[in-house]
Each structure stands twice: as C-alpha cells, then as structure tokens.
mmCIF file of C-alpha atoms in Angstrom:
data_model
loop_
_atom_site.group_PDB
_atom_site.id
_atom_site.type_symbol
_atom_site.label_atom_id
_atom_site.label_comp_id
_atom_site.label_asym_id
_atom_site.label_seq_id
_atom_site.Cartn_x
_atom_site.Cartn_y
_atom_site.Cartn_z
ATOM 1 C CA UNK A 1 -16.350 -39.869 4.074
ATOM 2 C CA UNK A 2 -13.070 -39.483 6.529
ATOM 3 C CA UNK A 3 -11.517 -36.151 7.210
ATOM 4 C CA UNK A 4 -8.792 -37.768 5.011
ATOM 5 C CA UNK A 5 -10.307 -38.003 2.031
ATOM 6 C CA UNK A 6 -10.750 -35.163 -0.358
ATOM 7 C CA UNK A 7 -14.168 -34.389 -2.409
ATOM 8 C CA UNK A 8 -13.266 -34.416 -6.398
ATOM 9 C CA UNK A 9 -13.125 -31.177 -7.838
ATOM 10 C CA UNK A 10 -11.797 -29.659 -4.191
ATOM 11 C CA UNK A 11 -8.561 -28.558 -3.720
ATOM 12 C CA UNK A 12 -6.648 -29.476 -0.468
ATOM 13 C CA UNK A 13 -5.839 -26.364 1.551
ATOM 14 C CA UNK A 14 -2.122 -25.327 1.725
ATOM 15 C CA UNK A 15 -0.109 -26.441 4.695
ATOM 16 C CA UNK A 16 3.319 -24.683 5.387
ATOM 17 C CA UNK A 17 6.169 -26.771 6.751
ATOM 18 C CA UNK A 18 8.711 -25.412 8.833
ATOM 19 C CA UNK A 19 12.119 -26.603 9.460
ATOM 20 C CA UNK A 20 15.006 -24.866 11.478
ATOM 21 C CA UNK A 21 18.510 -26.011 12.556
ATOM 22 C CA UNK A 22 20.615 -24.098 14.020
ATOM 23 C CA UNK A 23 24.255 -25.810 13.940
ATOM 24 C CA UNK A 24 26.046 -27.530 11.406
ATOM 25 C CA UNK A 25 25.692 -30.685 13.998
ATOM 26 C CA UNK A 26 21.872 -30.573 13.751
ATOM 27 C CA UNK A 27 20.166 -32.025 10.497
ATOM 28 C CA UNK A 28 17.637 -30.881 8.349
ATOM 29 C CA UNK A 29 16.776 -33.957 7.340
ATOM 30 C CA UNK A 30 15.510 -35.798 9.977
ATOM 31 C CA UNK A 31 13.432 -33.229 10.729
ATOM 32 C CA UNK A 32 12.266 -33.450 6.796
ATOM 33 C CA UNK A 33 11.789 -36.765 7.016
ATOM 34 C CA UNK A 34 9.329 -36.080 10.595
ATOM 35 C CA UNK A 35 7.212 -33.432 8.696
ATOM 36 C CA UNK A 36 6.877 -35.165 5.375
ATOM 37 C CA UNK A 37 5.914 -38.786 7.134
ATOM 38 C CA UNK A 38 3.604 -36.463 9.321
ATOM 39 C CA UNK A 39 1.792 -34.923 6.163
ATOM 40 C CA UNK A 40 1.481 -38.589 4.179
ATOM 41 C CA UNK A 41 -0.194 -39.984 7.211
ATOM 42 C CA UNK A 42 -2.642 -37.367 7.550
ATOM 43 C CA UNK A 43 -3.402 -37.467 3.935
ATOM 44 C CA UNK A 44 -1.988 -33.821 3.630
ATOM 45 C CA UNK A 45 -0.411 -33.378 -0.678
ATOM 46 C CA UNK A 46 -0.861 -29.812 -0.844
ATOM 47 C CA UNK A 47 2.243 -28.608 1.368
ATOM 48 C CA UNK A 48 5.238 -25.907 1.079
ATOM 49 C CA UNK A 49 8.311 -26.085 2.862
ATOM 50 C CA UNK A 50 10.231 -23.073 4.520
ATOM 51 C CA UNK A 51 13.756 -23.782 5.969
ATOM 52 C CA UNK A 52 16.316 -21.609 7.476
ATOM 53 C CA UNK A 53 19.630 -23.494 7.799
ATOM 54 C CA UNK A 54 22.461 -22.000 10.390
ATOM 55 C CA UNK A 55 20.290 -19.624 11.968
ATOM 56 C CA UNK A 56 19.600 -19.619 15.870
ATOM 57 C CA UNK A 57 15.812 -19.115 17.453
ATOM 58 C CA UNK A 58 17.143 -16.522 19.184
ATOM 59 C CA UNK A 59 17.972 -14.154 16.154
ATOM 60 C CA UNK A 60 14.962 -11.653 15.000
ATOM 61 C CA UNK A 61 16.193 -12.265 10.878
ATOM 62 C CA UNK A 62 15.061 -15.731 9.831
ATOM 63 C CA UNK A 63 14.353 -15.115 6.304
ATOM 64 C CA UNK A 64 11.978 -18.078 5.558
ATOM 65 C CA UNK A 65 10.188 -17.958 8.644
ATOM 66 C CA UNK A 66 9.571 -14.298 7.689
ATOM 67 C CA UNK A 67 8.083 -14.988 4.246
ATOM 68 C CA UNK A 68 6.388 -17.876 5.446
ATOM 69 C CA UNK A 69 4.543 -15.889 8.515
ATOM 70 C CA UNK A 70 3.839 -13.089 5.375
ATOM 71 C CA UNK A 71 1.944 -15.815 3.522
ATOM 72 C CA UNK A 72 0.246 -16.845 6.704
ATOM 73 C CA UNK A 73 -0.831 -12.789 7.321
ATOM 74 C CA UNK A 74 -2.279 -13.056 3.328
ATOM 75 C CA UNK A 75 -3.855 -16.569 4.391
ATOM 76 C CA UNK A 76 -2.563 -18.037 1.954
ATOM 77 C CA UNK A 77 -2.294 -21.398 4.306
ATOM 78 C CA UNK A 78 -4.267 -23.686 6.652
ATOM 79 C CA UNK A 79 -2.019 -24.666 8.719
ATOM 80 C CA UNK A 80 1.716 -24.282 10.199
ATOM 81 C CA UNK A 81 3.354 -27.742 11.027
ATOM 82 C CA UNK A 82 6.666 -27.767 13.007
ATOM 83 C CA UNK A 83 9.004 -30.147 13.957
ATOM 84 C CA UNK A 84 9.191 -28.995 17.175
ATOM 85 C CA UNK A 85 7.966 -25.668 19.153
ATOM 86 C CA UNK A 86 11.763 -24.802 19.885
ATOM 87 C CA UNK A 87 12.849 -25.025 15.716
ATOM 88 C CA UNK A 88 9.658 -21.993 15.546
#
C-alpha cells in the first residue's frame, strides 16, 4: 500500500489550507487553484480552507489565520499547506 492510499474504515487526517492576498491586484484564485491541485495530487480529500482577503503580512489581525492557528493549538489538523511562505 502507497502513502496515498487510505485503509477503509480510516479517516484521512485534516489538512488546513491557507491563502492570503494582500491587494486587490493579487488573486485568490490562482493561489486556490495551486493548493487544491497540490492536495488532489497527493491524494489529500479531507482539507479546510482559511483565507484572509485585503490584509497585509505585516498586520498582527488576520482573522482566519488566527482561527486557523487556534485549531492547529487544539490539533485539530495534520498539516498547514501554503501557497507560499510570504502569504503565512
């Protein structure tokens, strides 16, 4: 059995996604699109997704990275994917 495939009766662990833009110029999307293609080709279903649109990585208040890293303190995930280090 591959690290891809899941036992019957098993369920996946959650993976959080998160997505960050900080400008009206940047898109959400294509970093969407990254994550989601990332997930399918790892075989990864059981996934949440945390955006924060408009919001610079500068800025302490980022209210879905702050529920998100919450969740992660109640390990209530496996994993945190990103798009990119700088949109964390």
């Amino acid at each position: 059995m591959n690290e891809n495939q899941v036992l019957l009766g098993q369920e996946q662990p959650k993976v959080f996604l998160y997505l960050r833009v900080s400008t009206s110029d940047q898109n959400i999307e294509s970093q969407k699109f990254a994550l989601l293609d990332y997930c399918s080709r790892q075989g990864l279903q059981n996934y949440e997704m945390f955006v924060d649109h408009g919001i610079s990585g500068a800025k302490e208040s980022r209210p879905a990275l702050n529920e998100m890293m919450a969740r992660v303190e109640n390990k209530e995930c496996s994993q945190v994917i990103v798009f990119s280090f700088s949109r964390f």
